[in-house]
PDB file of C-alpha atoms in Angstrom:
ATOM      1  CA  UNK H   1     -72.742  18.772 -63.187  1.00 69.00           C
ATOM      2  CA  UNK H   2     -75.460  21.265 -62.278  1.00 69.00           C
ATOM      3  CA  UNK H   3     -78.428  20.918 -63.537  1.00 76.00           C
ATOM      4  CA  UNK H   4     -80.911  23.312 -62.491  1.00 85.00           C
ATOM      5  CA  UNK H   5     -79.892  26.619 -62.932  1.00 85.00           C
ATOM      6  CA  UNK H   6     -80.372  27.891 -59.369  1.00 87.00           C
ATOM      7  CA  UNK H   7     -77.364  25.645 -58.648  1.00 88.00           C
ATOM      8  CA  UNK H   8     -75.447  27.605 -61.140  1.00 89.00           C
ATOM      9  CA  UNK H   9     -76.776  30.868 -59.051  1.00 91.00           C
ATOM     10  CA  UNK H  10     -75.645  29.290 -55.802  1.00 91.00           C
ATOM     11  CA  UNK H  11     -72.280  28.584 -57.244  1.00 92.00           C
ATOM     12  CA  UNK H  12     -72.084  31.701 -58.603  1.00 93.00           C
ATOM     13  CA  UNK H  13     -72.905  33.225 -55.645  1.00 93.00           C
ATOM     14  CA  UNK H  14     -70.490  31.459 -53.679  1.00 93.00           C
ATOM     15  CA  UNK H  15     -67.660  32.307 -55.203  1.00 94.00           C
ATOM     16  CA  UNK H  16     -68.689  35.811 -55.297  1.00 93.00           C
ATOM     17  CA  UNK H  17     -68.632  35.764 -51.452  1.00 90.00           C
ATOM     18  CA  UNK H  18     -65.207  34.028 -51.630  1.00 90.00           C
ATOM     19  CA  UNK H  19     -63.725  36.528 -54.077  1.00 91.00           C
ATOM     20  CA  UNK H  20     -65.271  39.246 -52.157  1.00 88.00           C
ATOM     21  CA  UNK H  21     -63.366  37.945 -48.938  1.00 84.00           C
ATOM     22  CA  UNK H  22     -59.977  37.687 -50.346  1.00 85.00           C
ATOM     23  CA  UNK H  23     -59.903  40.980 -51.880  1.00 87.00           C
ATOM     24  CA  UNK H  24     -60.933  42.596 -48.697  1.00 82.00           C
ATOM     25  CA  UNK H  25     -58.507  41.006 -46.812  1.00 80.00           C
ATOM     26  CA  UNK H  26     -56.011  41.357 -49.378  1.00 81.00           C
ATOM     27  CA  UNK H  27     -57.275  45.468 -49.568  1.00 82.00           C
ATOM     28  CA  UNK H  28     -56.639  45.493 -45.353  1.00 78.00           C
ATOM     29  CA  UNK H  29     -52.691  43.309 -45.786  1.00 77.00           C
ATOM     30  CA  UNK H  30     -51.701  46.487 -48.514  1.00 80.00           C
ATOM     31  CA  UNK H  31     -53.137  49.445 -46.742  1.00 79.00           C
ATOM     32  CA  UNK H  32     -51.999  48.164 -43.034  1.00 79.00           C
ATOM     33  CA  UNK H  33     -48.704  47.561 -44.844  1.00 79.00           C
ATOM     34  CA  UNK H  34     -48.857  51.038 -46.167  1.00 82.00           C
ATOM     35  CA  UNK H  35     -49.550  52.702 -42.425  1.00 85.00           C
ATOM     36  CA  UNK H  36     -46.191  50.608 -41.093  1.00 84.00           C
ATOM     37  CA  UNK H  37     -43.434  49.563 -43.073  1.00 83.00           C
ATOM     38  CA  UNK H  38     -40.001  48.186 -41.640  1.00 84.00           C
ATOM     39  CA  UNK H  39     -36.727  49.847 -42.379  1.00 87.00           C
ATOM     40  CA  UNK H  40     -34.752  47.640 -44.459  1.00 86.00           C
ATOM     41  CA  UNK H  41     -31.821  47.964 -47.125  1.00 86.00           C
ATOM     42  CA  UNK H  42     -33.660  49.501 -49.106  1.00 87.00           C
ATOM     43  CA  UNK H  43     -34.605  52.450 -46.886  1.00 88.00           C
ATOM     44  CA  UNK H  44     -30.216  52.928 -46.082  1.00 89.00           C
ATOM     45  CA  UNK H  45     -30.326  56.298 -47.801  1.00 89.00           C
ATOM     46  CA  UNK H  46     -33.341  57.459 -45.344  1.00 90.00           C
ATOM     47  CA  UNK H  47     -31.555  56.623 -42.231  1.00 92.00           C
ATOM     48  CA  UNK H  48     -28.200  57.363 -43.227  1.00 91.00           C
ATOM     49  CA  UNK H  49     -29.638  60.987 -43.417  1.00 91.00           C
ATOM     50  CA  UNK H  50     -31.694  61.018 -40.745  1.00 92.00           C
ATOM     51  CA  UNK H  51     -28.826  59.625 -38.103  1.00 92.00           C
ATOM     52  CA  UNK H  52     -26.175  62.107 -40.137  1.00 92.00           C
ATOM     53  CA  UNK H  53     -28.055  65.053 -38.459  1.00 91.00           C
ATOM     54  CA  UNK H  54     -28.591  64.096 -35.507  1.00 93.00           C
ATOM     55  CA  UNK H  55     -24.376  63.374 -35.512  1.00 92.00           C
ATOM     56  CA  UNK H  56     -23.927  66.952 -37.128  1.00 92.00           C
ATOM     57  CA  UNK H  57     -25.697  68.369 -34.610  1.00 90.00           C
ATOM     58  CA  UNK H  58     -28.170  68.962 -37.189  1.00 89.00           C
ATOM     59  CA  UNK H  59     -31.151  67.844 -34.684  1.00 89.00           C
ATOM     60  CA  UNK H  60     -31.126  67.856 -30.787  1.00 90.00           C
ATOM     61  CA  UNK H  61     -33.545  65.332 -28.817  1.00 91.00           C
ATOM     62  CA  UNK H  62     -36.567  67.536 -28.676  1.00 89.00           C
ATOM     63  CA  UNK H  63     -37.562  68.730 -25.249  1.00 85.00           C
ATOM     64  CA  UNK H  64     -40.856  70.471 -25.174  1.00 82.00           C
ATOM     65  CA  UNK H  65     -44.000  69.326 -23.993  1.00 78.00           C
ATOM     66  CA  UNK H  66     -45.924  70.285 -27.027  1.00 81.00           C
ATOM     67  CA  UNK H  67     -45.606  70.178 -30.426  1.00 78.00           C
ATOM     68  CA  UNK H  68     -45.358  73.810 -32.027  1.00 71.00           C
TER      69      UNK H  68
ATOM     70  CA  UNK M   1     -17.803  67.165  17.102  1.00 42.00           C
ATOM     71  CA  UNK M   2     -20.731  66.686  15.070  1.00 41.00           C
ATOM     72  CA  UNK M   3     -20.287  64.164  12.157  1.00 43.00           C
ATOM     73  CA  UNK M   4     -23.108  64.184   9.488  1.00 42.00           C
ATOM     74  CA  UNK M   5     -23.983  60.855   8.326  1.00 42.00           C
ATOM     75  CA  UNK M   6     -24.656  60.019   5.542  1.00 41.00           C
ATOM     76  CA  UNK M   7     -26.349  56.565   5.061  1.00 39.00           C
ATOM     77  CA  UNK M   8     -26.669  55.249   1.242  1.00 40.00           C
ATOM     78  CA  UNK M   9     -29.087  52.060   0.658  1.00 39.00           C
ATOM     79  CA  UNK M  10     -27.823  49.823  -1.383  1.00 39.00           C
ATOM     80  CA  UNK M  11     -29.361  49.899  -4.795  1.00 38.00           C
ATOM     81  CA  UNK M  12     -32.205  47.850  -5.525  1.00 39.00           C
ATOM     82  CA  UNK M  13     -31.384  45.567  -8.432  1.00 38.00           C
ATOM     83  CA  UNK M  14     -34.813  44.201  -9.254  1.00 36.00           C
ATOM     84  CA  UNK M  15     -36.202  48.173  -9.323  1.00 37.00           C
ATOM     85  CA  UNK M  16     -33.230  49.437 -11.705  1.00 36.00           C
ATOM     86  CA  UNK M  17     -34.180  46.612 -14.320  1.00 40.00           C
ATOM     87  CA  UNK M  18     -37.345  47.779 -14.173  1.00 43.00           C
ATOM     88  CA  UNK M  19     -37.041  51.418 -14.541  1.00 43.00           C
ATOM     89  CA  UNK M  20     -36.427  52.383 -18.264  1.00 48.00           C
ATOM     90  CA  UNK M  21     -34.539  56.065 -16.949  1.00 51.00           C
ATOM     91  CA  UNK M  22     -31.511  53.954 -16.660  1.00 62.00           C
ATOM     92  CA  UNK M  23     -31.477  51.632 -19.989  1.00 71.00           C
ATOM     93  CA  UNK M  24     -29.477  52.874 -22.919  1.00 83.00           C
ATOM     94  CA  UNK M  25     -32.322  53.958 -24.973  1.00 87.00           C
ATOM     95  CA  UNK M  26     -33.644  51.269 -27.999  1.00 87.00           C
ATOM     96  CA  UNK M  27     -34.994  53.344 -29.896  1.00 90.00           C
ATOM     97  CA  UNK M  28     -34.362  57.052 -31.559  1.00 92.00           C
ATOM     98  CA  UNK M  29     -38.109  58.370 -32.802  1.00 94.00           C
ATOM     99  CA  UNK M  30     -37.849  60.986 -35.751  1.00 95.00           C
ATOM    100  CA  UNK M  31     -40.746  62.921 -36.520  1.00 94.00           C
ATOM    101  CA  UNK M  32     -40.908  63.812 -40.258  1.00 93.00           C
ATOM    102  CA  UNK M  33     -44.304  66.419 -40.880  1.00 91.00           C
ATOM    103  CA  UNK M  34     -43.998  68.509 -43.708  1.00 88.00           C
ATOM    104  CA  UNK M  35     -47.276  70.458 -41.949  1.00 82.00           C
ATOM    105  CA  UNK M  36     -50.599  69.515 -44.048  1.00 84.00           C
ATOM    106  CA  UNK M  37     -53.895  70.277 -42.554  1.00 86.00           C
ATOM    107  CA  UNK M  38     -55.043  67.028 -42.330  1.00 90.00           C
ATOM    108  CA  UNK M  39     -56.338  64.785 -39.253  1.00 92.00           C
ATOM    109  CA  UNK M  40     -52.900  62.639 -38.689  1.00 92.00           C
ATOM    110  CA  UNK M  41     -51.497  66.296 -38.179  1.00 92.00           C
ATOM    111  CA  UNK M  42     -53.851  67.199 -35.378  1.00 92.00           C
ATOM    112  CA  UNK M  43     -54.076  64.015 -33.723  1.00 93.00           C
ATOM    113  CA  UNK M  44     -50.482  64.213 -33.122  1.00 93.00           C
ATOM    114  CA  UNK M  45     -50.264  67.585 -31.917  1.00 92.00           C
ATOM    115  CA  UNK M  46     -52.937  67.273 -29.645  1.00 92.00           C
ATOM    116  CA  UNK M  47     -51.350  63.457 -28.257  1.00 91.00           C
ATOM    117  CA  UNK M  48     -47.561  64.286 -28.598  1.00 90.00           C
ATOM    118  CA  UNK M  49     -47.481  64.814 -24.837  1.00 88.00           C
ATOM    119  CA  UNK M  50     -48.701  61.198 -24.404  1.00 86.00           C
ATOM    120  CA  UNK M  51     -46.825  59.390 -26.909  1.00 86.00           C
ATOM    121  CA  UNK M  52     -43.521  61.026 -25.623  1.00 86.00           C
ATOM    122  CA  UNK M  53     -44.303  59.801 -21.753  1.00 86.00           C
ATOM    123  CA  UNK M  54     -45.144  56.418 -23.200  1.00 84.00           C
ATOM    124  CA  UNK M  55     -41.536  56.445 -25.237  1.00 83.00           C
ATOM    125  CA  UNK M  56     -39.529  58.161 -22.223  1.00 83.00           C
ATOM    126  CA  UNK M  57     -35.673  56.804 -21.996  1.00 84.00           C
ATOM    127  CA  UNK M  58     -36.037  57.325 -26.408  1.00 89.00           C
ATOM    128  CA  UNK M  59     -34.947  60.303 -27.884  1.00 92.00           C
ATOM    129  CA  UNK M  60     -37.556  61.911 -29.901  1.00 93.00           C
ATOM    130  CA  UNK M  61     -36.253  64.299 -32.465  1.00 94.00           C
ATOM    131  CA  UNK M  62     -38.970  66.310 -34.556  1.00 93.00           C
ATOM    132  CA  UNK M  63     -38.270  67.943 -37.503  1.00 92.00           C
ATOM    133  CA  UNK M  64     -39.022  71.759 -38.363  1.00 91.00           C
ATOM    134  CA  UNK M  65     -41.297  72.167 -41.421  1.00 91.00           C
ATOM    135  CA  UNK M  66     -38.393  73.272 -43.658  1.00 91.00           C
ATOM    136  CA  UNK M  67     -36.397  70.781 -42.554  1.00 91.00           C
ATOM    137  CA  UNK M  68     -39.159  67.831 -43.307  1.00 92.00           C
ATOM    138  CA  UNK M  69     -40.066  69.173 -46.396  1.00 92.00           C
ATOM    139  CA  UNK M  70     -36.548  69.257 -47.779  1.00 90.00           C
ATOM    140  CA  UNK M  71     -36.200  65.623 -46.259  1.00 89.00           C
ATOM    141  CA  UNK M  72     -39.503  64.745 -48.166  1.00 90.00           C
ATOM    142  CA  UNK M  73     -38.189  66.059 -51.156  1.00 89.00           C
ATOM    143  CA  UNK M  74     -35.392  63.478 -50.745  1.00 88.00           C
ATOM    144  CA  UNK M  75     -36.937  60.472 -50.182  1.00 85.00           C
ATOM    145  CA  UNK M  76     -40.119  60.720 -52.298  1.00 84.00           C
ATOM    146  CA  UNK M  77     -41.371  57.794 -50.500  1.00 82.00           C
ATOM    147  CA  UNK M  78     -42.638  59.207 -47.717  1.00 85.00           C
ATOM    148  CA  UNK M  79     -43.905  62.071 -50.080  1.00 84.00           C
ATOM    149  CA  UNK M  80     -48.105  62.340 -49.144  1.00 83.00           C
ATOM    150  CA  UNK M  81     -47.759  59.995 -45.961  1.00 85.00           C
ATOM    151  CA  UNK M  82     -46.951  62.424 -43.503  1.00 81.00           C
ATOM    152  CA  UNK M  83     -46.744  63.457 -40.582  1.00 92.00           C
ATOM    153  CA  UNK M  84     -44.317  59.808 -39.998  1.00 93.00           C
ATOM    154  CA  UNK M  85     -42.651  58.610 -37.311  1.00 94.00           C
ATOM    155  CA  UNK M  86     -39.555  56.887 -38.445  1.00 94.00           C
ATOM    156  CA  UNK M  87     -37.914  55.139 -34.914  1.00 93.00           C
ATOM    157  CA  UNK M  88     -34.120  53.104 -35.576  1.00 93.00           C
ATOM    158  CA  UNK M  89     -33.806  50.569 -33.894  1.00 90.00           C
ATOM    159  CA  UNK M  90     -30.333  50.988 -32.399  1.00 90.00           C
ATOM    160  CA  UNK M  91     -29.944  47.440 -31.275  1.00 88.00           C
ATOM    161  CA  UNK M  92     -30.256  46.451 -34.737  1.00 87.00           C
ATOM    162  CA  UNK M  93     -28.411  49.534 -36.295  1.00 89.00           C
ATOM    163  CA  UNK M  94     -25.508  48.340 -34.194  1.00 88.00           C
ATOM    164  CA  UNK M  95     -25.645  44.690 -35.263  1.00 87.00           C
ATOM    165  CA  UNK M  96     -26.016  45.051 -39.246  1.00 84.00           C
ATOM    166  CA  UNK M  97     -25.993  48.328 -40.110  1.00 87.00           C
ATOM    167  CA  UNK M  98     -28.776  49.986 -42.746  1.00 86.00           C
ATOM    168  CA  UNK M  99     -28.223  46.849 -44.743  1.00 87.00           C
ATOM    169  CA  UNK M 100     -30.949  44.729 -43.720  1.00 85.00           C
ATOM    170  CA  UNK M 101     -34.013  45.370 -40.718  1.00 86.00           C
ATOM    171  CA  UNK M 102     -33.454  48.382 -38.600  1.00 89.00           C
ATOM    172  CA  UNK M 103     -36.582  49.731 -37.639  1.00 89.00           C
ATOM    173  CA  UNK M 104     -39.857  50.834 -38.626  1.00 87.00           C
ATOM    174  CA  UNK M 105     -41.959  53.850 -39.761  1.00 90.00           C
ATOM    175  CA  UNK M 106     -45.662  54.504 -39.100  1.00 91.00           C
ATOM    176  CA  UNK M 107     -47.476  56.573 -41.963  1.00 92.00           C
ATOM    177  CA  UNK M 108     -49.724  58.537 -39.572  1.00 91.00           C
ATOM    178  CA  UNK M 109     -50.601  60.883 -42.694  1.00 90.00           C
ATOM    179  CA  UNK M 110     -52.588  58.131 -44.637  1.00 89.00           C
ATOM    180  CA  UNK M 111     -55.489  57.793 -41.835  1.00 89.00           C
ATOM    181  CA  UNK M 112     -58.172  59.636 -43.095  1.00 87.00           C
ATOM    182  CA  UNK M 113     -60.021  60.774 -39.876  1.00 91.00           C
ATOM    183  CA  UNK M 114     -59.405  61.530 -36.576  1.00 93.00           C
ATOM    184  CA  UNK M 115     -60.265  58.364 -35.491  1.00 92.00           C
ATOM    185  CA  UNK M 116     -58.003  56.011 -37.028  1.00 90.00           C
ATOM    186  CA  UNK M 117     -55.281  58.226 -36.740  1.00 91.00           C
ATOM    187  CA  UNK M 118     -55.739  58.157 -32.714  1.00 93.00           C
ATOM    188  CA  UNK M 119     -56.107  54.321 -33.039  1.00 89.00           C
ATOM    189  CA  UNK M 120     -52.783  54.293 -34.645  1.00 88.00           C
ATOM    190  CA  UNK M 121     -50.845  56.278 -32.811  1.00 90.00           C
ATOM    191  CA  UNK M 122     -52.030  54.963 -29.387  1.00 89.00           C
ATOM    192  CA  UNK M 123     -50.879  50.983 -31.162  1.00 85.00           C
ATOM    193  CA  UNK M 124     -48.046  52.557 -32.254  1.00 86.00           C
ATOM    194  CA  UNK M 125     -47.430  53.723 -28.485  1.00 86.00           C
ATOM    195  CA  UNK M 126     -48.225  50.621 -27.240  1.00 84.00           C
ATOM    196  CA  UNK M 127     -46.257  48.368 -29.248  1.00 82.00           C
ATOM    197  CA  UNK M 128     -42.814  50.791 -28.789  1.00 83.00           C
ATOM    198  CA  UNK M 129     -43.679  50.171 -24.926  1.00 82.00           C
ATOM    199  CA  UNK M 130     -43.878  46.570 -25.257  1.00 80.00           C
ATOM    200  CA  UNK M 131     -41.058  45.738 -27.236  1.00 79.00           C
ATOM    201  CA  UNK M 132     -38.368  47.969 -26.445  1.00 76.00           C
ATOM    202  CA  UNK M 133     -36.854  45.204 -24.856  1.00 77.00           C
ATOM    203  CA  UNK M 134     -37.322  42.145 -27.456  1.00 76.00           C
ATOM    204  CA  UNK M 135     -34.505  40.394 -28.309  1.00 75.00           C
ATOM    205  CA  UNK M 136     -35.955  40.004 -32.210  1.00 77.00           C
ATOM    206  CA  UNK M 137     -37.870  43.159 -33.234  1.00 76.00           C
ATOM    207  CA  UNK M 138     -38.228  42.868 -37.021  1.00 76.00           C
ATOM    208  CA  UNK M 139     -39.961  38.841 -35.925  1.00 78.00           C
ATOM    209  CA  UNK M 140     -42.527  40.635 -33.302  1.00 77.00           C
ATOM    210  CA  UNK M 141     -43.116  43.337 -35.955  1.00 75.00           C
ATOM    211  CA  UNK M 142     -44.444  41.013 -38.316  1.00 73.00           C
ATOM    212  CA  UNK M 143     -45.729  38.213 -36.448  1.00 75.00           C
ATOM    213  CA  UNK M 144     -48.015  41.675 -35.287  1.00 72.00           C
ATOM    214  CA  UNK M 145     -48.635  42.682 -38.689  1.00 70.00           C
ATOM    215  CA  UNK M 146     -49.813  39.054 -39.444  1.00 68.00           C
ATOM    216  CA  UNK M 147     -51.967  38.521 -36.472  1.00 68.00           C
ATOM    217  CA  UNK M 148     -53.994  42.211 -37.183  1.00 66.00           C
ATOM    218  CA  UNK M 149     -54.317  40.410 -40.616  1.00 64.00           C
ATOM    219  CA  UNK M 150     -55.689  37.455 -39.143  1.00 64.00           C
ATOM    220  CA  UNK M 151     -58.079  39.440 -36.960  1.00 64.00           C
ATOM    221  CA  UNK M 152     -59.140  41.396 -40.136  1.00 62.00           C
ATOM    222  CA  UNK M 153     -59.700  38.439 -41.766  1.00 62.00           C
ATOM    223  CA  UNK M 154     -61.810  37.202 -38.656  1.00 64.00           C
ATOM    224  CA  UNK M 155     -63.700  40.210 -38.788  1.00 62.00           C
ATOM    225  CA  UNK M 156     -64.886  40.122 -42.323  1.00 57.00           C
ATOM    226  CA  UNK M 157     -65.958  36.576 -42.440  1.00 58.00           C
ATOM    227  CA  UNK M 158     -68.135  37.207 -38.994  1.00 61.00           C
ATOM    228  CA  UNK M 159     -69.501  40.582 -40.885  1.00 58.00           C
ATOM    229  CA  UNK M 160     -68.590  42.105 -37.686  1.00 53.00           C
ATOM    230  CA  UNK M 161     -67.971  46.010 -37.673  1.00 50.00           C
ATOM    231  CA  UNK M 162     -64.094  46.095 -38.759  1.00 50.00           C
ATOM    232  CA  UNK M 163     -61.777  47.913 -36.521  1.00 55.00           C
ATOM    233  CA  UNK M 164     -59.946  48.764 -40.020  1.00 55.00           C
ATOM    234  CA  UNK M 165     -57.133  51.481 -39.735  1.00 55.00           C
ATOM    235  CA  UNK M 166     -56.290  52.024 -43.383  1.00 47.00           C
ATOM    236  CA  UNK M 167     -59.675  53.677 -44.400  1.00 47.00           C
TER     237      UNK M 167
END
């Protein structure tokens, strides 16, 4: 056991750092997981109406150079 | 008489694996922006040019602003992320369908400057570039995903100035 109290600070302090570094990199796994995402079962609907315009006719492979 | 000639070389094999104009494409991009004022939007704009050199061979198909809105409207999960990129992966649509991996979509729309949304496009870019040939894309995705977590992670502990992309 501790007994001075600026070994309680240090511990204290410690695993404030430690905390500090798993929520950040906890923070970075959700928001890089938010920017890309894979397509999975879940996302069927999505495609399905995606590729069911481009096989309507719905939506042409774009051509231009720019973006309008 | 006078014969023209007409004197073919034989195709070179090693040049036509490397030239993506004659692969069946991999990909299909979609490009889903309902049309908010906001940084993603510009930075795409003012790049498409780029990103559709750096994805030639893959159909690109953008939607109009009615049309992405209405698609919005459908799939609430991409509601407020926009302008996306949603690219199929064809290889993988063919194997198994919409049941399981098939692709990926990159939330352009939740980078809140300029900056980041650049970054994101151009490894976006880069990574459709690299892999359009991998054998198992859903495997590279995340080993990718895990390895910018790792670098992250890296980052933090050495205090260095983080390279972060989600704001």
């Amino acid at each position: 056991m501790p007994e001075r109290w600026s070994d309680y600070l240090a511990i204290f302090m410690s695993a404030l750092a430690v905390g500090y570094v798993v929520f950040e990199i906890d923070r970075r796994r959700r928001k890089l997981h938010d920017l890309i995402d894979v397509l999975g079962g879940e996302d069927a609907k999505l495609t399905e109406g995606l590729v069911s315009m481009v096989e309507s006719g719905e939506l042409r492979p774009y051509t231009g150079a720019t973006l309008d | 008489m006078l014969r023209e000639a007409v004197v073919t070389e034989p195709p070179n094999q090693v040049a036509q694996h490397a030239s993506p104009v004659n692969e069946e494409p991999r990909f299909q991009i979609f490009i889903v922006d309902g049309g908010w004022n906001s940084p993603a939007h510009k930075v795409l704009h003012e790049n498409f040019g780029m990103l559709r050199d750096l994805t030639k061979g893959n159909p690109i198909y953008v939607l109009s602003r009615e049309k992405s809105i209405e698609f919005i409207l459908s799939q609430p999960s991409l509601s407020g992320k926009g302008p996306a990129i949603i690219v199929h992966d064809l290889a993988a649509l063919r194997e198994g369908g919409t049941g399981s991996f098939h692709g990926f979509r990159l939330h352009l729309g939740i980078m809140h400057s300029e900056e980041q949304a650049l970054l994101a496009l151009q490894l976006f870019a880069r990574f459709l570039a690299t892999h359009r040939r991998s054998v198992d894309l859903e495997a590279e995705i995340r080993r990718d995903l895990r390895r910018e977590g790792i670098i992250g992670a890296i980052e933090i502990i050495l205090q260095h100035e983080p390279r972060e992309l989600g704001g």
